[in-house]
mmCIF file of C-alpha atoms in Angstrom:
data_model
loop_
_atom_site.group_PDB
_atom_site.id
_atom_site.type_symbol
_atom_site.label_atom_id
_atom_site.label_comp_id
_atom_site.label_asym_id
_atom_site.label_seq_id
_atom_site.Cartn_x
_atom_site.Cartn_y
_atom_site.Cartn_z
ATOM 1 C CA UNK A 1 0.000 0.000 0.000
ATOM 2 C CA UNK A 2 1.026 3.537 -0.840
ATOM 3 C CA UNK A 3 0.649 4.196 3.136
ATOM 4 C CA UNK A 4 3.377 1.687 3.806
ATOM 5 C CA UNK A 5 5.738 3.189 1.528
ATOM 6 C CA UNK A 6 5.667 6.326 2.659
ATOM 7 C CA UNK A 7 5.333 6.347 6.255
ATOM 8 C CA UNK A 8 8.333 6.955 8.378
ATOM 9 C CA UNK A 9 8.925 3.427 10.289
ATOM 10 C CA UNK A 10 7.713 4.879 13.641
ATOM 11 C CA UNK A 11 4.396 5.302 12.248
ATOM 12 C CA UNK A 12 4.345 2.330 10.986
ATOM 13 C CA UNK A 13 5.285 0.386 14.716
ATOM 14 C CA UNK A 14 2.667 2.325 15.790
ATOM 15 C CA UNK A 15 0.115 1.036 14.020
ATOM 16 C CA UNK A 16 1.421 -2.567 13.865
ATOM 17 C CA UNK A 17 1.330 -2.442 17.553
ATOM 18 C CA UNK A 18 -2.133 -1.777 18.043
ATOM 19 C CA UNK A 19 -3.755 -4.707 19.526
ATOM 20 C CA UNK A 20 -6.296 -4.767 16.766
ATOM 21 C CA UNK A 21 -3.434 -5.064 13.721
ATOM 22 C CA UNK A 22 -3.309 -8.485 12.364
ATOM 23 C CA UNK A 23 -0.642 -7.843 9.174
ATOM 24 C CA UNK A 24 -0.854 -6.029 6.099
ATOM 25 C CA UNK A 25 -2.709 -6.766 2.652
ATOM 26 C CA UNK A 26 -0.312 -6.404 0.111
ATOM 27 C CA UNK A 27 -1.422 -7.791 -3.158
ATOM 28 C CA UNK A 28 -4.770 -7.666 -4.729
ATOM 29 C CA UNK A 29 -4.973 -9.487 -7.981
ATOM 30 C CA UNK A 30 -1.755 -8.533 -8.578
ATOM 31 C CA UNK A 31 0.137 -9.504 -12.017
ATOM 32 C CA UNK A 32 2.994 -12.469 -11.203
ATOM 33 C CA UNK A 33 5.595 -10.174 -12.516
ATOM 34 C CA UNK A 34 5.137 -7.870 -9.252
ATOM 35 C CA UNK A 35 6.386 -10.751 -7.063
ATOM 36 C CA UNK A 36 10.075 -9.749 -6.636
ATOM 37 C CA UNK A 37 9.062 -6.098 -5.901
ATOM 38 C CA UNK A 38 6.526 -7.677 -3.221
ATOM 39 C CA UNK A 39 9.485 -9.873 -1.702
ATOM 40 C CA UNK A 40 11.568 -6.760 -1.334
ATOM 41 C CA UNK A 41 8.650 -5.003 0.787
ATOM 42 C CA UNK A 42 7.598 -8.183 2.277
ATOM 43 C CA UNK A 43 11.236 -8.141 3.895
ATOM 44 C CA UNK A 44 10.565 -4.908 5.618
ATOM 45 C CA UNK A 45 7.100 -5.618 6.604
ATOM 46 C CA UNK A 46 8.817 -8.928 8.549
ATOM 47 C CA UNK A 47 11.255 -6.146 10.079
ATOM 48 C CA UNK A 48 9.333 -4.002 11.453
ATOM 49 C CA UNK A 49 6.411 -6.284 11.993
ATOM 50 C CA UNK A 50 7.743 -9.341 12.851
ATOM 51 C CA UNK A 51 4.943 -10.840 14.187
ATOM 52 C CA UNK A 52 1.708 -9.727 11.761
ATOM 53 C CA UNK A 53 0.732 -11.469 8.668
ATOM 54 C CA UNK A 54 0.819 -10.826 5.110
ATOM 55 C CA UNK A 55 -2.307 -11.612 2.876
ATOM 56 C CA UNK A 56 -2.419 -11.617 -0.857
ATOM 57 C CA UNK A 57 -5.619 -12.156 -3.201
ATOM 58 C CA UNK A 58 -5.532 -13.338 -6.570
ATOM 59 C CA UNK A 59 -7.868 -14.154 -9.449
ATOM 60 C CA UNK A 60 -5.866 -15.551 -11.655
ATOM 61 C CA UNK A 61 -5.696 -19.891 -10.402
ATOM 62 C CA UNK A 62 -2.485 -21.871 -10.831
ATOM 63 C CA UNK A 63 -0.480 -18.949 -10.188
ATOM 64 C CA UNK A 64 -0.377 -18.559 -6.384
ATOM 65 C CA UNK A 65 2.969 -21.249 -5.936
ATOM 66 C CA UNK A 66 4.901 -18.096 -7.029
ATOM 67 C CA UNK A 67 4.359 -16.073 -4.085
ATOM 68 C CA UNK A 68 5.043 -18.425 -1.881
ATOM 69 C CA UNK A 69 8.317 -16.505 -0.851
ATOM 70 C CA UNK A 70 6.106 -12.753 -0.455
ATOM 71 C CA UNK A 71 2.992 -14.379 1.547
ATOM 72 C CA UNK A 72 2.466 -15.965 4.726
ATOM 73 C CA UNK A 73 -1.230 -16.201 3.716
ATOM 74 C CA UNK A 74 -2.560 -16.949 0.311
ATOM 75 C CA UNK A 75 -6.457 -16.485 -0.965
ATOM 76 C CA UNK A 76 -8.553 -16.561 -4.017
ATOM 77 C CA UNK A 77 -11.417 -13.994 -5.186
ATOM 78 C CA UNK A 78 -13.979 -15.969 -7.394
ATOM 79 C CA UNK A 79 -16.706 -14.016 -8.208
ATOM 80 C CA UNK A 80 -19.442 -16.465 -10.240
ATOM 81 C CA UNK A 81 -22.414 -14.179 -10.256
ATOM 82 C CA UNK A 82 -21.034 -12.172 -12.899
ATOM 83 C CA UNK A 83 -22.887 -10.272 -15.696
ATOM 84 C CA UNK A 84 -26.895 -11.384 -16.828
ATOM 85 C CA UNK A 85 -27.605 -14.704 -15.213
ATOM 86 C CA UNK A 86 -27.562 -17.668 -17.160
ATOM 87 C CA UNK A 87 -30.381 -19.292 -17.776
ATOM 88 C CA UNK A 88 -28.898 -22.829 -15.613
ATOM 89 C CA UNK A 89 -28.168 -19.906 -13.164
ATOM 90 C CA UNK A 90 -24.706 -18.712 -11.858
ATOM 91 C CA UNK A 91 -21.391 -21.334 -11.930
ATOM 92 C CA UNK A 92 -21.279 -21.470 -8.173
ATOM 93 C CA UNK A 93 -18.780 -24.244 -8.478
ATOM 94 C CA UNK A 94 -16.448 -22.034 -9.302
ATOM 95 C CA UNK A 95 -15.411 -21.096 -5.948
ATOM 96 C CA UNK A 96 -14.348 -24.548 -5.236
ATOM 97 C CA UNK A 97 -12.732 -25.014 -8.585
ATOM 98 C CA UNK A 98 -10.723 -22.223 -6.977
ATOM 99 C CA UNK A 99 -10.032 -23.551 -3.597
ATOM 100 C CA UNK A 100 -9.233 -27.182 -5.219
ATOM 101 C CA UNK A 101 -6.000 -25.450 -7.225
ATOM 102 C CA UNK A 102 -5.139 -22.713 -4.051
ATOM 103 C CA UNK A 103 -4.572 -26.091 -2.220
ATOM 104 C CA UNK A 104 -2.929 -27.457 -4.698
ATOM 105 C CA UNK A 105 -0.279 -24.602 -5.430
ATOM 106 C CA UNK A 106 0.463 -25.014 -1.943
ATOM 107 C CA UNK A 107 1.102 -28.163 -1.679
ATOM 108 C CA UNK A 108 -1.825 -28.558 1.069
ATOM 109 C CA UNK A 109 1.425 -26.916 3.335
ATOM 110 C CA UNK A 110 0.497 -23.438 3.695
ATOM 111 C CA UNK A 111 -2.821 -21.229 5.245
ATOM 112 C CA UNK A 112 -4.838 -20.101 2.800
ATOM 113 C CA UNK A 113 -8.476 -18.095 2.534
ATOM 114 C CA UNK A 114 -11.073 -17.583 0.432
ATOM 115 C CA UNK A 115 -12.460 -14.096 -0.462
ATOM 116 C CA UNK A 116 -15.867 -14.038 -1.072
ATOM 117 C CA UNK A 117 -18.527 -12.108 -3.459
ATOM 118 C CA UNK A 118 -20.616 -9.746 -1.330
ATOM 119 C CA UNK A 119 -21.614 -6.723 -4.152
ATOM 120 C CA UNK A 120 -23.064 -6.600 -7.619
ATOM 121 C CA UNK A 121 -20.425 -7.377 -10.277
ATOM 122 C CA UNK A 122 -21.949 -5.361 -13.045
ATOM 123 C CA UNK A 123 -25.627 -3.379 -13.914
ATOM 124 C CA UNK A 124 -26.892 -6.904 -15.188
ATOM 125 C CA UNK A 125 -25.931 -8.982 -12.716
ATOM 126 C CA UNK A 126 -27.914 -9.740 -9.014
ATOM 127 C CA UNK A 127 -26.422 -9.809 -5.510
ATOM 128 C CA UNK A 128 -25.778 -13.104 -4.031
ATOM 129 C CA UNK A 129 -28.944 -14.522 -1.976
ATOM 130 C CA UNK A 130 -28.198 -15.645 1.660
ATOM 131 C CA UNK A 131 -28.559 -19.209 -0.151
ATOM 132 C CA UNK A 132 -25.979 -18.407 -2.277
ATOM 133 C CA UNK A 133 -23.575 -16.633 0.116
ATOM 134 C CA UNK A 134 -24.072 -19.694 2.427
ATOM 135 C CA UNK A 135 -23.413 -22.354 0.022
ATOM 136 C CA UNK A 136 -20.369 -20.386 -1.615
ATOM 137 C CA UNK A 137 -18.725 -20.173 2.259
ATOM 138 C CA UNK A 138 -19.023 -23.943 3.106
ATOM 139 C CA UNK A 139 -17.408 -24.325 -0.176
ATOM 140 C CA UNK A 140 -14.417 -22.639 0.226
ATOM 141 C CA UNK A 141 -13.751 -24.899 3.979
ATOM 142 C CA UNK A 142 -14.872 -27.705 2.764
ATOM 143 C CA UNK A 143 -11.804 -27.359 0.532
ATOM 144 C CA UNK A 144 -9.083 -26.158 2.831
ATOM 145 C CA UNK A 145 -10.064 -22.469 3.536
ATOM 146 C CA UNK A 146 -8.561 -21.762 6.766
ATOM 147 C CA UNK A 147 -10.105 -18.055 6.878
ATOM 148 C CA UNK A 148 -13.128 -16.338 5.138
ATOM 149 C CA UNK A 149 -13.307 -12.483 3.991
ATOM 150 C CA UNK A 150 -16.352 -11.298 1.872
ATOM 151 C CA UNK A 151 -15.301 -8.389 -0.670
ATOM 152 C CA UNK A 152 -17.745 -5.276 -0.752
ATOM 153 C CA UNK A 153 -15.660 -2.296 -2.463
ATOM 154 C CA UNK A 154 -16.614 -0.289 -4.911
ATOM 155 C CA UNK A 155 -19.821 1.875 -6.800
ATOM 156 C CA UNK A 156 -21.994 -1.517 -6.936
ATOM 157 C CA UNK A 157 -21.154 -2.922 -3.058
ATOM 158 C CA UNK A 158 -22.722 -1.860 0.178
ATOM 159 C CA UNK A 159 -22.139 1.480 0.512
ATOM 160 C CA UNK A 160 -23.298 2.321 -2.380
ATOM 161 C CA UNK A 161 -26.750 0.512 -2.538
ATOM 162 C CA UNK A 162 -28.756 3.684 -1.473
ATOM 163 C CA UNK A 163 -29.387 7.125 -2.583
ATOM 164 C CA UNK A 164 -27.626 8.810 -0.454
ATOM 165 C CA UNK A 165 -24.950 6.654 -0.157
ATOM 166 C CA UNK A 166 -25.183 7.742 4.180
ATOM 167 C CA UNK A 167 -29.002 6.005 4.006
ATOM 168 C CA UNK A 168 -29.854 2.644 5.463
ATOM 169 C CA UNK A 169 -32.292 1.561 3.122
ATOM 170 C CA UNK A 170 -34.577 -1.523 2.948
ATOM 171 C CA UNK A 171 -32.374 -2.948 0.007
ATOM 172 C CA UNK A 172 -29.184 -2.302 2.008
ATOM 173 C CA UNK A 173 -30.119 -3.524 5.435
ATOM 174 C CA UNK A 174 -31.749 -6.934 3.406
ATOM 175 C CA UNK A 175 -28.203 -7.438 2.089
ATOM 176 C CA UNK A 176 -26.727 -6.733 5.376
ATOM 177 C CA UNK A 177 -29.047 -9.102 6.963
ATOM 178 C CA UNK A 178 -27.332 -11.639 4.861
ATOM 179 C CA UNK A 179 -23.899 -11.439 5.989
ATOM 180 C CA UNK A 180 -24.967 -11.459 9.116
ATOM 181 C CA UNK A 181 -26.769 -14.858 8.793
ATOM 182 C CA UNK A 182 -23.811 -16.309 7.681
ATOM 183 C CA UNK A 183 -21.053 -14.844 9.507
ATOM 184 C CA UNK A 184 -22.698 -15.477 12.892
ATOM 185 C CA UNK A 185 -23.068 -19.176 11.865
ATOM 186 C CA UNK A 186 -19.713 -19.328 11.347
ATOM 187 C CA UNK A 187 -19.179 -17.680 14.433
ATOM 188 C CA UNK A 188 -21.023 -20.309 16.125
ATOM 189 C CA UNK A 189 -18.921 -23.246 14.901
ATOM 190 C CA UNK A 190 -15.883 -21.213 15.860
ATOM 191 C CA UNK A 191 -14.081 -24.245 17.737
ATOM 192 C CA UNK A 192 -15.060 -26.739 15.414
ATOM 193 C CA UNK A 193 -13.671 -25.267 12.570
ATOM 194 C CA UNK A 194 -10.350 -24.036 14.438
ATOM 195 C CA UNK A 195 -9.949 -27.790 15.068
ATOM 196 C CA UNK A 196 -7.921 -30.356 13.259
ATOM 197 C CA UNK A 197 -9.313 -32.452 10.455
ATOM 198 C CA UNK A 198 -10.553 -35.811 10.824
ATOM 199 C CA UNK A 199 -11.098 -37.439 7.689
ATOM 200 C CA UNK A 200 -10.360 -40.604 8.984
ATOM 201 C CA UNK A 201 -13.808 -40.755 10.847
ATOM 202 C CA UNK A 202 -15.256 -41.060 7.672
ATOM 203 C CA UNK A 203 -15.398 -44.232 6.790
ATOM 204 C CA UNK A 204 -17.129 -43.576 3.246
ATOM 205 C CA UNK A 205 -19.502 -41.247 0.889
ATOM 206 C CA UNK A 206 -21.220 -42.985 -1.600
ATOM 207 C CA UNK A 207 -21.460 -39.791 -4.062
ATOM 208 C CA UNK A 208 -17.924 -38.281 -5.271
ATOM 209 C CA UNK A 209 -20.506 -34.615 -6.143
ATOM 210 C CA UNK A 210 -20.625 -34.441 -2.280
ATOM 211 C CA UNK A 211 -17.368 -32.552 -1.061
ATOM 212 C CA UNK A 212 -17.269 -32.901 2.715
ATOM 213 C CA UNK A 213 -14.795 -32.138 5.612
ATOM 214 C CA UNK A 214 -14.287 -33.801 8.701
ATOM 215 C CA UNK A 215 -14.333 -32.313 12.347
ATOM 216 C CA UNK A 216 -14.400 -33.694 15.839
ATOM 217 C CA UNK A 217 -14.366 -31.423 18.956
ATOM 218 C CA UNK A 218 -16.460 -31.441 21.777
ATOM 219 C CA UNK A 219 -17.324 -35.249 21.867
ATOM 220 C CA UNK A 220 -18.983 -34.945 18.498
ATOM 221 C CA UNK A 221 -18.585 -35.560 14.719
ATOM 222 C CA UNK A 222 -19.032 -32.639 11.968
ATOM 223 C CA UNK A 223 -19.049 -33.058 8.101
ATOM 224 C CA UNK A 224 -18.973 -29.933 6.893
ATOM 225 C CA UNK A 225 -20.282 -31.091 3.059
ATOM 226 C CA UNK A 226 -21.452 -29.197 -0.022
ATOM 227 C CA UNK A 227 -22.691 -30.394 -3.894
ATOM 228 C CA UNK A 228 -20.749 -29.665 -6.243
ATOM 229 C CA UNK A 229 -23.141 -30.226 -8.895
ATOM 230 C CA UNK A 230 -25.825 -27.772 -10.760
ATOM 231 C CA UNK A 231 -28.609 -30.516 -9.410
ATOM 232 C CA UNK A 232 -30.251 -32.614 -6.734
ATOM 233 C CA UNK A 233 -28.579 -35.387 -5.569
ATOM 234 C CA UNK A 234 -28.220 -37.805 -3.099
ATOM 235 C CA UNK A 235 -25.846 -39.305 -1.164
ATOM 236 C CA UNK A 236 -25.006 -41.788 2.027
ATOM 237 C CA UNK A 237 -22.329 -41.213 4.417
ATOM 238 C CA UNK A 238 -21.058 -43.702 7.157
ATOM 239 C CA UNK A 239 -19.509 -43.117 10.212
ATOM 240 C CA UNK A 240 -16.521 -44.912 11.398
ATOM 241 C CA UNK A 241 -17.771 -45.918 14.887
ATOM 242 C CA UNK A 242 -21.426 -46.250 16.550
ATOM 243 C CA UNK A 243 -23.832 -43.631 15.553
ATOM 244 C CA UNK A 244 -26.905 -42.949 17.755
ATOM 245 C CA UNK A 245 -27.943 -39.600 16.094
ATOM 246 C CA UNK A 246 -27.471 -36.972 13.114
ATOM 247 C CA UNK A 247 -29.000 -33.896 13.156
ATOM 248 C CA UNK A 248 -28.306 -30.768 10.508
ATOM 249 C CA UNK A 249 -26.519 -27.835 11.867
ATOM 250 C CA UNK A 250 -28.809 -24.449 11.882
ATOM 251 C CA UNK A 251 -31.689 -26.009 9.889
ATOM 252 C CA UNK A 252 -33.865 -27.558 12.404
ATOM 253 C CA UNK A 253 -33.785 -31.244 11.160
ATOM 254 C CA UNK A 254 -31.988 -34.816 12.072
ATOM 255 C CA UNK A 255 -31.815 -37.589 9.291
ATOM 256 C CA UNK A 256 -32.713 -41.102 10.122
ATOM 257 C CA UNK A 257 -29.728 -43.340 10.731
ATOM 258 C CA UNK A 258 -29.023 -47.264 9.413
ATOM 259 C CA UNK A 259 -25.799 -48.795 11.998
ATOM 260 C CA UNK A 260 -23.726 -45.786 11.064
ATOM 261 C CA UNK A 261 -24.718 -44.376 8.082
ATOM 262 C CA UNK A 262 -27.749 -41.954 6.926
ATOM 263 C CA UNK A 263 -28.285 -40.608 3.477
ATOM 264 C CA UNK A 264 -29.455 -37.151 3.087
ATOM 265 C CA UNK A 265 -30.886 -35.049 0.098
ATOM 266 C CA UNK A 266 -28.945 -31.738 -1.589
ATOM 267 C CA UNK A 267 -30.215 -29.725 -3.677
ATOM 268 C CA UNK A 268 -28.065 -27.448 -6.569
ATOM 269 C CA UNK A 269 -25.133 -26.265 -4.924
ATOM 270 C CA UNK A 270 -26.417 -26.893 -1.121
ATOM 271 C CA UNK A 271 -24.265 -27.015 1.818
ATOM 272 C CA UNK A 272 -24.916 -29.069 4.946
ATOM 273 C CA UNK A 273 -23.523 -29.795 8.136
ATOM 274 C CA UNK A 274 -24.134 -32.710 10.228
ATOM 275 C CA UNK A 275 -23.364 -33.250 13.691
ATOM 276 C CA UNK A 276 -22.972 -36.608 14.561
ATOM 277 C CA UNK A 277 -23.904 -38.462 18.525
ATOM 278 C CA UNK A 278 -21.703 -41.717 18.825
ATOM 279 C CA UNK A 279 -20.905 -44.011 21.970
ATOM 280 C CA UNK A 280 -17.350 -43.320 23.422
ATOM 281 C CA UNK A 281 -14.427 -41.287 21.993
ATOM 282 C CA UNK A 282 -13.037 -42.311 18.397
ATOM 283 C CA UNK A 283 -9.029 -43.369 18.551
ATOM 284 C CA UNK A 284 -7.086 -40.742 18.376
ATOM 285 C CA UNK A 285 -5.361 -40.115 14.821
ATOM 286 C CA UNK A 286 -1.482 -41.424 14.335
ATOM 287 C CA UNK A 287 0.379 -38.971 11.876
ATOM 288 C CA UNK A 288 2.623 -40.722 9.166
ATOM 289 C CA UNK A 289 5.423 -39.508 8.062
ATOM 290 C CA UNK A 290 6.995 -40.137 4.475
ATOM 291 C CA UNK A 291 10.444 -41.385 4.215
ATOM 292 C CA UNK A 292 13.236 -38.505 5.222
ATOM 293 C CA UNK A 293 15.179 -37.015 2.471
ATOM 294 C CA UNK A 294 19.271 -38.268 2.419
ATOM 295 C CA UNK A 295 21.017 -37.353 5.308
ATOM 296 C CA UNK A 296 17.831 -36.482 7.226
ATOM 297 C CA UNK A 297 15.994 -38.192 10.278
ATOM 298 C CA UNK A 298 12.779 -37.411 12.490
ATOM 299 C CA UNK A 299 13.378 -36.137 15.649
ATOM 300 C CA UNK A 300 10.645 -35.105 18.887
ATOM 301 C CA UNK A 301 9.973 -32.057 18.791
ATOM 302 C CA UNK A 302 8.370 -30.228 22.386
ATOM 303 C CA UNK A 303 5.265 -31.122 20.884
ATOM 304 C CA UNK A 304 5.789 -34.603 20.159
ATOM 305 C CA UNK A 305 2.860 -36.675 20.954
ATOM 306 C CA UNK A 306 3.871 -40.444 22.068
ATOM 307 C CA UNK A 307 -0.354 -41.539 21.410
ATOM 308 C CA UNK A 308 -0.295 -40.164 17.992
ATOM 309 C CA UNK A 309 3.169 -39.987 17.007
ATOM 310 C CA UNK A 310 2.705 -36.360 15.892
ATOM 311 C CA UNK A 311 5.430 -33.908 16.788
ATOM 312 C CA UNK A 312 8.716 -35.202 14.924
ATOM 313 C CA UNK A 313 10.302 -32.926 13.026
ATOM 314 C CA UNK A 314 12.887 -33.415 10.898
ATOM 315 C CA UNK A 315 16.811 -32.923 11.628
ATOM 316 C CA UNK A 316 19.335 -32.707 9.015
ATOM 317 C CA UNK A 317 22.987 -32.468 8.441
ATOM 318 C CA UNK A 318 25.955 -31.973 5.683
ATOM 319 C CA UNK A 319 27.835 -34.839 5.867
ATOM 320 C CA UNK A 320 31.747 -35.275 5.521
ATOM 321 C CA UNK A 321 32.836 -35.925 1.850
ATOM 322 C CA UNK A 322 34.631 -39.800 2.407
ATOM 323 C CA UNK A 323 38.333 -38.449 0.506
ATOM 324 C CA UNK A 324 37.216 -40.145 -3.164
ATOM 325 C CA UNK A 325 34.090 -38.098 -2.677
ATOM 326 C CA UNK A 326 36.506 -34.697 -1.838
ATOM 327 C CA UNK A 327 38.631 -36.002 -4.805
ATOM 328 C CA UNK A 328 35.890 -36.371 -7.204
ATOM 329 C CA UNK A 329 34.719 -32.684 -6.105
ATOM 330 C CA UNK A 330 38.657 -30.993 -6.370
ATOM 331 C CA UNK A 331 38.863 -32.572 -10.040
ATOM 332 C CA UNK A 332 35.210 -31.263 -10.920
ATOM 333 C CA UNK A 333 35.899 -27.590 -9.900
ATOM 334 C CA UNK A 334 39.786 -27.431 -11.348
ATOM 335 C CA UNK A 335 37.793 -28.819 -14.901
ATOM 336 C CA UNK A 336 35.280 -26.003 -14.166
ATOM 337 C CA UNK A 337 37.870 -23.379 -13.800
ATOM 338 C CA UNK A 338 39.755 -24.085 -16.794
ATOM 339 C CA UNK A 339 36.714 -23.954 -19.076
ATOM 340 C CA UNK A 340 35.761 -20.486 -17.758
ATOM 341 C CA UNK A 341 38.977 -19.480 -18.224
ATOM 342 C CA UNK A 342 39.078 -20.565 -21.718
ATOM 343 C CA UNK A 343 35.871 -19.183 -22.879
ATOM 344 C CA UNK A 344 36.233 -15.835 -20.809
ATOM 345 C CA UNK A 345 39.178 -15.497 -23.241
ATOM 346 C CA UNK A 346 37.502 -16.336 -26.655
ATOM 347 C CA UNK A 347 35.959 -14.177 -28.991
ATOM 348 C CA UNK A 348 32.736 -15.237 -30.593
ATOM 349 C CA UNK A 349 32.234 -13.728 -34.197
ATOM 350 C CA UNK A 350 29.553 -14.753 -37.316
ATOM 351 C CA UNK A 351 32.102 -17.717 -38.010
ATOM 352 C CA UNK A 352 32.472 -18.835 -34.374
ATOM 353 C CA UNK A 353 34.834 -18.885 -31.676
ATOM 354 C CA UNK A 354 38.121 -17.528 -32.331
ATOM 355 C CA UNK A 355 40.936 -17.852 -29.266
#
């Protein structure tokens, strides 16, 4: 931000040490080729704010693995309801389409968010329904989104709904209403989402259109699921230990339950999230660990948890050249040498290299 670059660096502690400063936004659908000039202020930002975040939006998908040196956290802006509707209605699966290739251009390794659509694109297009807006933010965690932000900027968001732009009314407060709904729901499920993911209490989902994610905290089960699909659908989801109730979060209903599974109905794009009763705890997960790179091993870290074996990090170290090895290297560099030395020398004309 302009603010950042010229501010003198007390001003800038200042404000980073107000207890309300989480980091600094420093990239909004930036072009890739402004991610060395980012690194160089992201390097300053660290500095003097060693302890904030940075967060960068994109729209362009595939690209985000070349920030990964000027970020600490990475997000996506899809925006389906764009232009005059379609007459299928809007591509609301592209906000997971999204999400699917964030996660994948960080290597499921890094934070990442989702920014979400809460204005009018253009003069033909329609504001997102609470429906919609609810739908779109299940979405985005039930692919990875660690962190949700919806975007209202600009002559066709929020502040500009009425005439005066200062007024409150009826078509602003409706669309305010339907934020709310869906950021106090989210609000609600707070802890369960800030847990750790349990897809291994899961034991199966009989319809690959049904994108789900897997909670446990508090004694209880959550699948946090969506369809993917423009259509209705069905699916049936089983439990991995003994069930002995499902009911739908913030929609008033429980589905009938078979041992451990139930099967449940979704229409176009719907998001639902069930809360599952079982007898006892479920075992607790055991982290795997894939096979240490040369010269590497796993080691406990403070954290290292003897139940679940999670907590080893790894230790590495250079190791001492046996003297073939320190031969082989001597020879290498000495051949190196000599050819730089030669073709520092030459001259290269239209008929080649002349010494």
């Amino acid at each position: 931000p302009n603010w950042f670059l010229s501010a003198s660096e007390a001003d800038i502690k200042t404000r980073t040490n107000h207890p309300a400063f989480l980091g600094f936004y420093v990239a909004d659908e930036c072009h890739h080729s402004m991610v060395p000039n980012t690194f160089r202020h992201y390097q300053d930002i660290k500095r003097l704010d060693p302890d904030g975040v940075t967060l960068g939006s994109s729209n362009k998908p595939g690209l985000m693995y070349l920030w990964r040196d000027s970020l600490d956290l990475f997000a996506m802006d899809p925006y389906p309801l764009y232009g005059v509707q379609p007459s299928g209605g809007y591509p609301l699966q592209l906000v997971a389409d999204w999400m699917i290739g964030l996660r994948k251009d960080v290597k499921s390794s890094r934070p990442f968010w989702i920014d979400l659509q809460f204005f009018q694109t253009t003069g033909g297009s329609r504001w997102p329904s609470a429906e919609e807006m609810r739908s779109m933010a299940y979405m985005g965690i039930a692919e990875g989104a660690n962190g949700v932000t919806w975007w209202s900027l600009g002559v066709r968001a929020l502040a500009w709904v009425c005439t005066p732009s200062t007024d409150w009314c009826a078509a602003r407060v409706d669309y305010y209403n339907r934020l709310k709904l869906i950021m106090n729901e989210l609000k609600s499920l707070e802890p369960v989402l800030l847990s750790d993911d349990r897809p291994d209490l899961l034991l199966s989902n009989s319809n690959p259109s049904i994108h789900t994610r897997v909670k446990y905290q508090g004694g209880k089960g959550y699948i946090i699921s969506y369809n993917y699909l423009n259509a209705n659908t069905t699916a049936t989801l089983t439990w991995s230990g003994d069930v002995t109730g499902v009911s739908v979060y913030n929609e008033g209903r429980t589905v009938q339950v078979v041992g451990s599974s139930f099967t449940d109905v979704y229409t176009p794009y719907a998001a639902h999230v069930y809360v599952v009763s079982m007898k006892g705890s479920p075992t607790p997960p055991v982290c795997e660990y894939p096979a240490p790179p040369e010269f590497c091993s796993y080691v406990q870290s403070p954290n290292y948890n003897s139940t679940t074996k999670c907590g080893l990090v790894l230790s590495c170290s250079t190791p001492t050249p046996t003297p073939s090895q320190a031969i082989d290297v001597l020879r290498n560099a000495t051949v190196k040498t000599l050819l730089d030395a030669f073709y520092s020398s030459s001259q290269v004309g239209t008929g080649g290299a002349v010494g």
